[in-house]
């Protein structure tokens, strides 16, 4: 039953992502070959669609197009997207994918820009997040790079906290204290912080550890960001004393993912 629910949630999410891209492609009344190429290339680069066969992808696009053609109005479509994309991470992704299609021809039409503004309002995307997403797209980057840094830092802490399958009281306290005390999170509300944690747990369950490490490697690109992330992970691992074997394994994997030297890791461990 749990597996069936996970498969349904994945299919619902992927259908919503494709519909967002199709809406952007159809916004000005015509779908160009460049827009469809962008749709397919963005799908292929996303881990959410990993393992989807070409025939399954074609069926997904056809089903999504049929759903849109049967919708009574845009408000119904947006309500359906919100229902199938319940967390902010996936809503940001949907907006990013739609923006990538809208900008596929190097410039968006007035209709396409209008749809993106409607998406932004309906999905709760901030102006700063919009600017970050557009910047990534215009520079040819992956949308994984558009995930908020605060969320990625939070995810590093969650990975360590969940390493042994349960969240210890000391780890939970250290996690909350990190959010409260670190200037990095000073503009993050308690509700937003909780959503970061929930999204990280959901992403780990849905995509698995290897893929999330891949996302972290592409999202935290500078050495300073990676050191900061590893310091936060180390703090969580040492919250209850010495790191457990599963926690140390996560730290080792993070070190390898971020390309940190042994002496640097040892120093961070002493600071933690």
XYZ file of N, CA and C in Angstrom:
816
model
N 0.827 -1.203 0.000
C 0.000 0.000 0.000
C 0.868 1.263 0.000
N 1.930 1.275 0.842
C 2.811 2.443 0.916
C 3.491 2.682 -0.426
N 3.899 1.583 -1.073
C 4.556 1.719 -2.370
C 3.589 2.272 -3.412
N 2.351 1.791 -3.389
C 1.355 2.273 -4.337
C 1.084 3.763 -4.144
N 1.048 4.187 -2.877
C 0.826 5.605 -2.595
C 1.992 6.448 -3.085
N 3.225 5.916 -2.907
C 4.414 6.641 -3.361
C 4.428 6.760 -4.879
N 4.047 5.692 -5.568
C 4.009 5.720 -7.028
C 2.955 6.714 -7.513
N 1.785 6.712 -6.861
C 0.732 7.655 -7.249
C 1.169 9.091 -7.027
N 1.814 9.358 -5.879
C 2.284 10.716 -5.588
C 3.316 11.161 -6.624
N 4.199 10.243 -7.011
C 5.212 10.555 -8.031
C 4.557 10.856 -9.369
N 3.588 10.042 -9.760
C 2.909 10.256 -11.035
C 2.114 11.559 -11.028
N 1.460 11.855 -9.902
C 0.704 13.108 -9.789
C 1.641 14.304 -9.906
N 2.754 14.238 -9.188
C 3.723 15.340 -9.239
C 4.269 15.520 -10.646
N 4.693 14.430 -11.286
C 5.287 14.536 -12.621
C 4.269 15.040 -13.642
N 3.015 14.598 -13.493
C 1.977 15.111 -14.383
C 1.796 16.607 -14.220
N 1.835 17.082 -12.978
C 1.685 18.515 -12.711
C 2.859 19.306 -13.297
N 4.065 18.765 -13.188
C 5.243 19.447 -13.744
C 5.147 19.564 -15.261
N 4.718 18.501 -15.915
C 4.566 18.531 -17.370
C 3.473 19.510 -17.769
N 2.367 19.531 -17.018
C 1.277 20.459 -17.328
C 1.727 21.909 -17.209
N 2.559 22.198 -16.212
C 3.063 23.565 -16.067
C 3.878 23.966 -17.288
N 4.682 23.040 -17.796
C 5.492 23.341 -18.983
C 4.620 23.483 -20.226
N 3.626 22.610 -20.361
C 2.731 22.701 -21.517
C 1.949 24.008 -21.510
N 1.504 24.434 -20.333
C 0.794 25.708 -20.229
C 1.664 26.861 -20.712
N 2.946 26.831 -20.305
C 3.864 27.883 -20.739
C 4.065 27.842 -22.244
N 4.141 26.631 -22.803
C 4.341 26.490 -24.245
C 3.128 26.980 -25.024
N 1.939 26.785 -24.469
C 0.705 27.133 -25.173
C 0.206 28.538 -24.862
N 0.908 29.265 -24.007
C 0.402 30.553 -23.509
C 0.112 31.551 -24.619
N 0.972 31.577 -25.654
C 0.771 32.564 -26.722
C 0.018 31.988 -27.917
N -0.590 30.810 -27.735
C -1.429 30.248 -28.781
C -0.720 29.376 -29.783
N 0.586 29.234 -29.660
C 1.318 28.357 -30.569
C 2.467 27.704 -29.822
N 2.734 26.450 -30.151
C 3.812 25.698 -29.511
C 4.927 25.510 -30.530
N 6.098 26.079 -30.256
C 7.209 25.979 -31.199
C 8.010 24.708 -30.947
N 8.765 24.325 -31.968
C 9.613 23.146 -31.838
C 10.657 23.357 -30.743
N 11.157 24.577 -30.634
C 12.160 24.888 -29.602
C 11.577 24.699 -28.208
N 10.323 25.088 -28.030
C 9.680 24.932 -26.724
C 9.515 23.457 -26.362
N 9.122 22.637 -27.332
C 8.967 21.212 -27.053
C 10.318 20.548 -26.795
N 11.344 20.983 -27.503
C 12.692 20.458 -27.255
C 13.149 20.825 -25.847
N 12.845 22.050 -25.438
C 13.214 22.479 -24.089
C 12.456 21.677 -23.048
N 11.164 21.443 -23.293
C 10.360 20.639 -22.368
C 10.992 19.264 -22.179
N 11.315 18.609 -23.280
C 11.873 17.250 -23.197
C 13.253 17.244 -22.549
N 14.089 18.230 -22.887
C 15.441 18.249 -22.313
C 15.398 18.530 -20.816
N 14.491 19.393 -20.378
C 14.368 19.681 -18.949
C 13.848 18.469 -18.187
N 12.926 17.730 -18.815
C 12.424 16.506 -18.192
C 13.552 15.502 -18.018
N 14.367 15.336 -19.060
C 15.426 14.331 -19.033
C 16.505 14.642 -18.000
N 16.689 15.936 -17.663
C 17.733 16.288 -16.701
C 17.266 16.192 -15.255
N 15.950 16.021 -15.058
C 15.416 16.044 -13.707
C 15.338 14.646 -13.098
N 15.789 14.490 -11.855
C 15.723 13.188 -11.183
C 14.293 12.713 -10.948
N 13.336 13.653 -10.902
C 11.944 13.263 -10.686
C 11.438 12.317 -11.778
N 12.033 12.417 -12.970
C 11.579 11.602 -14.101
C 12.533 10.443 -14.397
N 13.499 10.227 -13.521
C 14.474 9.166 -13.751
C 13.753 7.813 -13.863
N 14.149 7.029 -14.854
C 13.547 5.715 -15.052
C 12.308 5.729 -15.927
N 11.870 6.922 -16.342
C 10.698 7.021 -17.209
C 11.093 6.665 -18.641
N 10.450 5.666 -19.223
C 10.761 5.245 -20.585
C 10.199 6.255 -21.595
N 10.763 6.294 -22.804
C 10.266 7.237 -23.822
C 8.768 7.102 -24.076
N 8.260 5.858 -24.142
C 6.829 5.682 -24.384
C 6.000 6.180 -23.207
N 6.537 6.018 -21.979
C 5.840 6.512 -20.794
C 5.816 8.041 -20.789
N 6.920 8.641 -21.226
C 6.984 10.099 -21.284
C 6.001 10.639 -22.322
N 5.942 9.997 -23.479
C 4.987 10.425 -24.510
C 3.565 10.331 -23.992
N 3.269 9.235 -23.287
C 1.926 9.060 -22.730
C 1.629 10.126 -21.687
N 2.641 10.484 -20.886
C 2.465 11.505 -19.855
C 2.150 12.854 -20.493
N 2.881 13.195 -21.558
C 2.637 14.465 -22.250
C 1.240 14.479 -22.860
N 0.844 13.369 -23.476
C -0.487 13.295 -24.088
C -1.589 13.392 -23.046
N -1.389 12.694 -21.918
C -2.379 12.748 -20.841
C -2.486 14.156 -20.262
N -1.342 14.808 -20.100
C -1.328 16.170 -19.555
C -2.011 17.140 -20.503
N -1.750 16.991 -21.816
C -2.383 17.870 -22.803
C -3.894 17.667 -22.803
N -4.322 16.402 -22.687
C -5.764 16.116 -22.652
C -6.404 16.705 -21.411
N -5.715 16.608 -20.263
C -6.252 17.160 -19.015
C -6.439 18.675 -19.143
N -5.450 19.338 -19.743
C -5.530 20.786 -19.900
C -6.671 21.172 -20.846
N -6.851 20.393 -21.906
C -7.911 20.720 -22.869
C -9.300 20.548 -22.267
N -9.406 19.686 -21.257
C -10.707 19.424 -20.630
C -10.993 20.353 -19.450
N -9.978 21.111 -19.014
C -10.160 21.990 -17.857
C -11.130 23.122 -18.192
N -11.960 23.477 -17.244
C -12.960 24.518 -17.474
C -12.331 25.907 -17.535
N -11.319 26.142 -16.703
C -10.666 27.447 -16.688
C -9.295 27.322 -16.033
N -8.535 28.412 -16.102
C -7.175 28.394 -15.562
C -7.178 28.221 -14.047
N -8.178 28.762 -13.375
C -8.238 28.638 -11.912
C -8.314 27.177 -11.495
N -9.087 26.375 -12.231
C -9.172 24.941 -11.926
C -7.826 24.260 -12.131
N -7.132 24.654 -13.195
C -5.815 24.074 -13.470
C -4.836 24.405 -12.346
N -4.835 25.658 -11.923
C -3.921 26.077 -10.862
C -4.244 25.380 -9.544
N -5.519 25.209 -9.258
C -5.915 24.505 -8.038
C -5.429 23.058 -8.083
N -5.508 22.443 -9.253
C -5.031 21.066 -9.414
C -3.516 20.994 -9.238
N -2.805 21.977 -9.774
C -1.345 22.005 -9.609
C -0.971 22.133 -8.140
N -1.641 23.015 -7.430
C -1.339 23.193 -6.004
C -1.602 21.914 -5.226
N -2.668 21.204 -5.586
C -2.991 19.965 -4.882
C -1.935 18.885 -5.120
N -1.443 18.809 -6.325
C -0.469 17.768 -6.661
C 0.967 18.179 -6.370
N 1.173 19.458 -6.073
C 2.496 19.969 -5.697
C 2.367 20.618 -4.312
N 2.256 19.815 -3.250
C 1.938 20.368 -1.936
C 3.099 21.080 -1.247
N 4.360 20.825 -1.667
C 5.477 21.474 -0.968
C 6.118 22.539 -1.850
N 6.795 23.471 -1.191
C 7.346 24.636 -1.891
C 8.438 24.243 -2.879
N 9.206 23.241 -2.549
C 10.292 22.806 -3.436
C 9.752 22.433 -4.811
N 8.707 21.611 -4.839
C 8.157 21.200 -6.123
C 7.414 22.334 -6.820
N 6.847 23.255 -6.061
C 6.198 24.413 -6.682
C 7.235 25.318 -7.339
N 8.377 25.477 -6.675
C 9.464 26.236 -7.290
C 9.945 25.557 -8.564
N 10.042 24.235 -8.511
C 10.478 23.485 -9.686
C 9.489 23.661 -10.833
N 8.196 23.580 -10.530
C 7.178 23.759 -11.567
C 7.303 25.137 -12.209
N 7.497 26.162 -11.383
C 7.655 27.512 -11.931
C 8.921 27.582 -12.783
N 10.002 26.982 -12.295
C 11.255 27.011 -13.046
C 11.147 26.312 -14.386
N 10.491 25.162 -14.409
C 10.312 24.430 -15.666
C 9.448 25.234 -16.641
N 8.383 25.840 -16.118
C 7.523 26.672 -16.964
C 8.300 27.869 -17.514
N 9.119 28.489 -16.668
C 9.910 29.644 -17.106
C 10.925 29.229 -18.167
N 11.521 28.042 -18.001
C 12.501 27.558 -18.981
C 11.858 27.393 -20.351
N 10.620 26.891 -20.381
C 9.907 26.727 -21.652
C 9.518 28.088 -22.219
N 9.034 28.980 -21.360
C 8.618 30.312 -21.819
C 9.789 31.088 -22.404
N 10.987 30.859 -21.869
C 12.182 31.582 -22.328
C 12.966 30.797 -23.375
N 12.395 29.693 -23.860
C 13.119 28.830 -24.803
C 13.476 29.557 -26.089
N 12.621 30.500 -26.505
C 12.869 31.248 -27.749
C 13.669 32.526 -27.492
N 14.385 32.539 -26.357
C 15.256 33.654 -25.974
C 14.504 34.857 -25.414
N 13.245 34.956 -25.681
C 12.450 36.039 -25.095
C 11.024 35.539 -24.923
N 10.419 35.945 -23.833
C 9.046 35.533 -23.555
C 8.077 36.563 -24.103
N 6.966 36.095 -24.659
C 5.931 37.004 -25.140
C 5.168 37.588 -23.948
N 4.347 38.592 -24.222
C 3.550 39.204 -23.150
C 2.629 38.167 -22.508
N 2.053 37.289 -23.342
C 1.169 36.247 -22.802
C 1.931 35.287 -21.904
N 3.149 34.922 -22.312
C 3.950 33.988 -21.521
C 4.365 34.625 -20.201
N 4.750 35.897 -20.256
C 5.115 36.596 -19.018
C 3.913 36.721 -18.089
N 2.747 36.959 -18.678
C 1.541 37.046 -17.868
C 1.230 35.736 -17.171
N 1.429 34.621 -17.895
C 1.190 33.317 -17.287
C 2.178 33.050 -16.163
N 3.439 33.427 -16.371
C 4.441 33.221 -15.321
C 4.088 34.023 -14.066
N 3.585 35.250 -14.239
C 3.171 36.035 -13.079
C 2.000 35.364 -12.368
N 1.107 34.775 -13.147
C -0.030 34.056 -12.553
C 0.465 32.835 -11.799
N 1.394 32.098 -12.400
C 2.011 30.946 -11.723
C 2.660 31.380 -10.417
N 3.414 32.471 -10.487
C 4.125 32.951 -9.307
C 3.163 33.197 -8.151
N 2.075 33.884 -8.447
C 1.096 34.195 -7.405
C 0.403 32.931 -6.901
N 0.034 32.054 -7.815
C -0.728 30.855 -7.434
C 0.113 29.865 -6.638
N 1.410 29.804 -6.931
C 2.281 28.821 -6.284
C 3.088 29.410 -5.131
N 2.937 30.710 -4.881
C 3.605 31.322 -3.733
C 5.104 31.455 -3.892
N 5.557 31.830 -5.094
C 6.986 32.007 -5.360
C 7.347 33.468 -5.113
N 8.373 33.723 -4.316
C 8.750 35.098 -3.989
C 9.483 35.758 -5.155
N 9.582 37.083 -5.104
C 10.302 37.823 -6.139
C 11.773 37.420 -6.171
N 12.374 37.227 -5.003
C 13.779 36.809 -4.959
C 13.959 35.444 -5.599
N 13.023 34.535 -5.331
C 13.115 33.197 -5.917
C 12.932 33.253 -7.432
N 12.014 34.102 -7.901
C 11.830 34.278 -9.336
C 13.124 34.781 -9.976
N 13.735 35.784 -9.350
C 14.980 36.336 -9.888
C 16.077 35.276 -9.948
N 16.164 34.453 -8.911
C 17.175 33.400 -8.875
C 16.928 32.378 -9.983
N 15.681 31.972 -10.154
C 15.340 30.981 -11.182
C 15.636 31.520 -12.575
N 15.211 32.750 -12.848
C 15.443 33.342 -14.170
C 16.939 33.472 -14.441
N 17.703 33.847 -13.417
C 19.153 33.986 -13.579
C 19.784 32.649 -13.949
N 19.361 31.576 -13.275
C 19.892 30.241 -13.581
C 19.558 29.850 -15.013
N 18.311 30.074 -15.426
C 17.880 29.701 -16.776
C 18.650 30.485 -17.830
N 18.768 31.791 -17.628
C 19.439 32.629 -18.617
C 20.919 32.308 -18.738
N 21.503 31.747 -17.671
C 22.908 31.373 -17.710
C 23.115 29.902 -18.063
N 22.027 29.240 -18.469
C 22.130 27.859 -18.917
C 22.368 26.846 -17.825
N 22.020 27.180 -16.587
C 22.266 26.276 -15.473
C 21.149 25.273 -15.268
N 21.399 24.342 -14.351
C 20.392 23.358 -13.972
C 19.479 23.967 -12.925
N 18.211 23.580 -12.961
C 17.263 24.121 -11.983
C 17.566 23.635 -10.571
N 18.385 22.587 -10.442
C 18.798 22.159 -9.104
C 19.549 23.282 -8.397
N 20.201 24.137 -9.202
C 20.960 25.245 -8.628
C 20.045 26.333 -8.089
N 18.768 26.283 -8.436
C 17.838 27.322 -7.995
C 17.190 27.014 -6.658
N 17.515 25.870 -6.061
C 16.972 25.574 -4.736
C 17.596 26.540 -3.738
N 16.798 27.094 -2.810
C 17.342 28.064 -1.857
C 18.512 27.479 -1.073
N 19.555 28.269 -0.900
C 20.717 27.787 -0.155
C 20.330 27.352 1.257
N 19.413 28.120 1.869
C 19.005 27.767 3.236
C 18.402 26.366 3.291
N 17.644 26.005 2.245
C 17.031 24.685 2.217
C 18.089 23.599 2.059
N 19.097 23.873 1.237
C 20.161 22.895 1.040
C 20.985 22.722 2.320
N 21.247 23.815 3.006
C 21.968 23.709 4.285
C 21.135 22.913 5.295
N 19.834 23.183 5.312
C 18.958 22.435 6.214
C 18.967 20.954 5.857
N 19.007 20.656 4.575
C 18.983 19.250 4.154
C 20.225 18.501 4.617
N 21.367 19.169 4.593
C 22.592 18.532 5.074
C 22.434 18.104 6.530
N 21.826 18.965 7.338
C 21.615 18.628 8.746
C 20.621 17.488 8.900
N 19.592 17.493 8.066
C 18.590 16.423 8.125
C 19.206 15.085 7.742
N 20.069 15.074 6.741
C 20.708 13.826 6.320
C 21.459 13.178 7.476
N 22.168 13.996 8.233
C 22.909 13.459 9.378
C 21.947 13.026 10.481
N 20.932 13.845 10.722
C 19.966 13.532 11.775
C 19.237 12.216 11.512
N 18.970 11.950 10.245
C 18.206 10.750 9.881
C 19.103 9.565 9.542
N 20.402 9.705 9.756
C 21.352 8.672 9.330
C 21.078 7.316 9.959
N 20.696 7.321 11.238
C 20.459 6.056 11.932
C 18.979 5.695 11.982
N 18.185 6.374 11.178
C 16.771 6.021 11.078
C 15.865 6.693 12.084
N 16.427 7.487 12.977
C 15.590 8.181 13.964
C 16.261 9.485 14.346
N 15.451 10.432 14.785
C 15.930 11.752 15.163
C 16.043 11.822 16.679
N 17.282 11.831 17.175
C 17.508 11.894 18.614
C 17.129 13.272 19.158
N 16.773 13.318 20.444
C 16.373 14.595 21.061
C 17.489 15.621 20.965
N 18.725 15.197 21.227
C 19.855 16.125 21.162
C 20.055 16.639 19.740
N 19.847 15.763 18.746
C 19.983 16.175 17.353
C 18.890 17.164 16.978
N 17.676 16.888 17.395
C 16.568 17.794 17.112
C 16.817 19.159 17.737
N 17.350 19.158 18.980
C 17.630 20.418 19.672
C 18.723 21.187 18.925
N 19.760 20.473 18.489
C 20.852 21.118 17.757
C 20.357 21.672 16.424
N 19.444 20.953 15.801
C 18.889 21.403 14.526
C 18.127 22.703 14.715
N 17.279 22.752 15.720
C 16.498 23.954 16.004
C 17.412 25.106 16.402
N 18.419 24.822 17.229
C 19.348 25.864 17.666
C 20.129 26.443 16.495
N 20.472 25.587 15.536
C 21.197 26.058 14.356
C 20.342 27.037 13.565
N 19.068 26.709 13.402
C 18.167 27.622 12.701
C 18.035 28.937 13.455
N 17.932 28.857 14.783
C 17.670 30.054 15.591
C 18.887 30.951 15.721
N 20.080 30.339 15.821
C 21.273 31.110 16.149
C 22.118 31.511 14.949
N 22.033 30.775 13.881
C 22.911 31.033 12.747
C 22.386 32.201 11.914
N 23.230 33.210 11.643
C 22.804 34.356 10.816
C 22.294 33.927 9.441
N 22.751 32.765 8.995
C 22.306 32.257 7.697
C 20.792 32.125 7.623
N 20.177 31.798 8.768
C 18.743 31.550 8.794
C 17.953 32.694 9.432
N 18.567 33.875 9.558
C 17.912 34.954 10.297
C 16.623 35.433 9.615
N 16.537 35.262 8.303
C 15.334 35.691 7.591
C 14.378 34.537 7.316
N 14.641 33.395 7.945
C 13.797 32.216 7.753
C 12.833 32.096 8.931
N 11.549 32.154 8.658
C 10.545 32.035 9.716
C 10.520 30.605 10.240
N 10.006 30.406 11.465
C 9.887 29.039 11.994
C 9.074 28.133 11.076
N 8.025 28.677 10.468
C 7.203 27.880 9.552
C 8.000 27.481 8.313
N 8.784 28.430 7.807
C 9.604 28.145 6.619
C 10.688 27.130 6.965
N 11.276 27.277 8.150
C 12.297 26.334 8.587
C 11.727 24.922 8.673
N 10.522 24.820 9.221
C 9.881 23.517 9.315
C 9.613 22.937 7.934
N 9.251 23.808 6.980
C 8.999 23.318 5.626
C 10.291 22.834 4.982
N 11.422 23.504 5.285
C 12.705 23.034 4.775
C 12.983 21.615 5.250
N 12.754 21.386 6.540
C 13.002 20.065 7.118
C 12.069 19.022 6.496
N 10.793 19.364 6.388
C 9.820 18.433 5.814
C 10.150 18.107 4.368
N 10.541 19.133 3.601
C 10.885 18.925 2.202
C 12.125 18.043 2.070
N 13.093 18.247 2.962
C 14.316 17.438 2.915
C 14.013 15.977 3.207
N 13.171 15.741 4.196
C 12.792 14.364 4.540
C 12.038 13.716 3.376
N 11.125 14.462 2.770
C 10.343 13.933 1.646
C 11.232 13.646 0.444
N 12.157 14.554 0.158
C 13.053 14.370 -0.981
C 13.948 13.152 -0.785
N 14.426 12.970 0.447
C 15.275 11.817 0.745
C 14.507 10.520 0.548
N 13.254 10.498 1.008
C 12.432 9.292 0.875
C 12.090 9.010 -0.575
N 11.823 10.066 -1.350
C 11.378 9.886 -2.732
C 12.519 9.612 -3.697
N 13.673 10.254 -3.469
C 14.756 10.201 -4.451
C 15.947 9.354 -4.015
N 16.096 9.143 -2.719
C 17.219 8.361 -2.231
C 18.447 9.213 -1.961
N 19.340 8.681 -1.145
C 20.522 9.433 -0.724
C 21.455 9.802 -1.880
N 21.788 8.886 -2.800
C 22.714 9.250 -3.881
C 22.244 10.458 -4.694
N 20.951 10.486 -5.022
C 20.446 11.603 -5.808
C 20.465 12.898 -5.012
N 20.148 12.840 -3.724
C 20.170 14.062 -2.929
C 21.593 14.583 -2.760
N 22.559 13.698 -2.658
C 23.954 14.141 -2.609
C 24.338 14.808 -3.924
N 23.827 14.276 -5.019
C 24.074 14.882 -6.332
C 23.505 16.295 -6.387
N 22.281 16.465 -5.872
C 21.648 17.787 -5.853
C 22.455 18.754 -4.979
N 22.907 18.277 -3.821
C 23.709 19.124 -2.936
C 25.000 19.555 -3.619
N 25.629 18.633 -4.343
C 26.884 18.953 -5.028
C 26.679 20.021 -6.090
N 25.528 20.001 -6.768
C 25.260 20.976 -7.811
C 24.679 22.275 -7.265
N 24.073 22.210 -6.080
C 23.489 23.412 -5.502
C 24.458 24.216 -4.664
N 25.381 23.509 -3.985
C 26.403 24.170 -3.165
C 27.697 24.132 -3.961
N 27.942 25.178 -4.715
C 29.015 25.137 -5.713
C 30.339 25.738 -5.243
N 30.296 26.656 -4.281
C 31.540 27.283 -3.845
C 32.134 26.526 -2.653
N 33.433 26.692 -2.485
C 34.102 26.010 -1.376
C 33.557 26.508 -0.040
N 33.283 27.795 0.057
C 32.771 28.361 1.312
C 31.413 27.761 1.656
N 30.553 27.598 0.659
C 29.242 27.002 0.903
C 29.379 25.561 1.375
N 30.297 24.831 0.779
C 30.477 23.420 1.133
C 31.072 23.270 2.529
N 31.991 24.137 2.871
C 32.551 24.112 4.225
C 31.461 24.444 5.239
N 30.642 25.445 4.921
C 29.543 25.825 5.804
C 28.592 24.645 6.004
N 28.250 23.972 4.923
C 27.334 22.832 5.006
C 27.936 21.717 5.849
N 29.208 21.433 5.630
C 29.843 20.345 6.385
C 29.961 20.706 7.862
N 30.189 21.985 8.166
C 30.258 22.414 9.566
C 28.905 22.194 10.249
N 27.821 22.523 9.565
C 26.490 22.298 10.122
C 26.230 20.805 10.335
N 26.641 19.983 9.365
C 26.465 18.534 9.489
C 27.263 17.994 10.669
N 28.476 18.495 10.826
C 29.335 18.050 11.927
C 28.735 18.419 13.273
N 28.162 19.617 13.356
C 27.536 20.061 14.602
C 26.409 19.119 15.006
N 25.601 18.699 14.033
C 24.506 17.774 14.322
C 25.056 16.420 14.743
N 26.072 15.940 14.043
C 26.636 14.616 14.329
C 27.235 14.554 15.728
N 27.772 15.672 16.212
C 28.417 15.697 17.527
C 27.456 16.166 18.629
N 26.189 16.383 18.279
C 25.244 16.924 19.262
C 25.067 16.011 20.460
N 25.105 14.698 20.240
C 24.910 13.750 21.344
C 26.188 13.086 21.791
N 27.335 13.660 21.424
C 28.628 13.050 21.741
C 29.344 12.710 20.451
N 30.020 11.578 20.446
C 30.718 11.156 19.231
C 29.709 10.676 18.195
N 29.982 10.921 16.905
C 29.060 10.474 15.859
C 28.908 8.956 15.863
N 27.693 8.489 15.601
C 27.468 7.053 15.465
C 28.053 6.581 14.136
N 28.100 5.276 13.960
C 28.638 4.743 12.702
C 27.840 5.242 11.492
N 26.491 5.207 11.530
C 25.730 5.736 10.381
C 25.970 7.225 10.144
N 26.094 7.999 11.227
C 26.348 9.430 11.078
C 27.719 9.676 10.465
N 28.722 8.907 10.916
C 30.062 9.062 10.368
C 30.078 8.691 8.889
N 29.280 7.701 8.532
C 29.190 7.305 7.118
C 28.649 8.461 6.276
N 27.623 9.155 6.795
C 27.076 10.310 6.069
C 28.127 11.414 5.974
N 28.844 11.655 7.058
C 29.902 12.677 7.026
C 30.960 12.331 5.990
N 31.331 11.068 5.921
C 32.330 10.639 4.937
C 31.817 10.856 3.510
N 30.533 10.565 3.310
C 29.952 10.747 1.982
C 29.856 12.229 1.624
N 29.535 13.051 2.617
C 29.491 14.494 2.374
C 30.886 15.032 2.058
N 31.883 14.539 2.769
C 33.261 14.969 2.508
C 33.649 14.650 1.070
N 33.338 13.425 0.635
C 33.663 13.024 -0.736
C 32.872 13.834 -1.754
N 31.591 14.075 -1.462
C 30.734 14.833 -2.374
C 31.222 16.264 -2.535
N 31.667 16.863 -1.429
C 32.095 18.264 -1.453
C 33.578 18.431 -1.769
N 34.321 17.318 -1.829
C 35.744 17.404 -2.143
C 36.564 18.111 -1.083
N 36.273 17.835 0.190
C 36.985 18.492 1.292
C 38.186 17.660 1.714
N 39.277 18.335 2.042
C 40.506 17.655 2.443
C 40.381 17.094 3.852
N 41.161 16.047 4.158
C 41.095 15.399 5.470
C 41.432 16.368 6.599
N 42.463 17.209 6.401
C 42.849 18.124 7.480
C 41.763 19.170 7.735
N 41.069 19.567 6.670
C 39.984 20.530 6.828
C 38.820 19.900 7.591
N 38.507 18.661 7.264
C 37.445 17.936 7.941
C 37.796 17.721 9.406
N 39.053 17.397 9.683
C 39.488 17.199 11.062
C 39.341 18.483 11.869
N 39.669 19.617 11.248
C 39.524 20.903 11.934
C 38.064 21.188 12.233
N 37.194 20.947 11.258
C 35.766 21.174 11.462
C 35.217 20.260 12.538
N 35.746 19.031 12.618
C 35.323 18.100 13.639
C 35.689 18.579 15.037
N 36.859 19.172 15.158
C 37.270 19.717 16.466
C 36.417 20.908 16.838
N 36.046 21.716 15.842
C 35.188 22.876 16.124
C 33.790 22.430 16.514
N 33.316 21.309 15.898
C 31.963 20.823 16.177
C 31.830 20.322 17.599
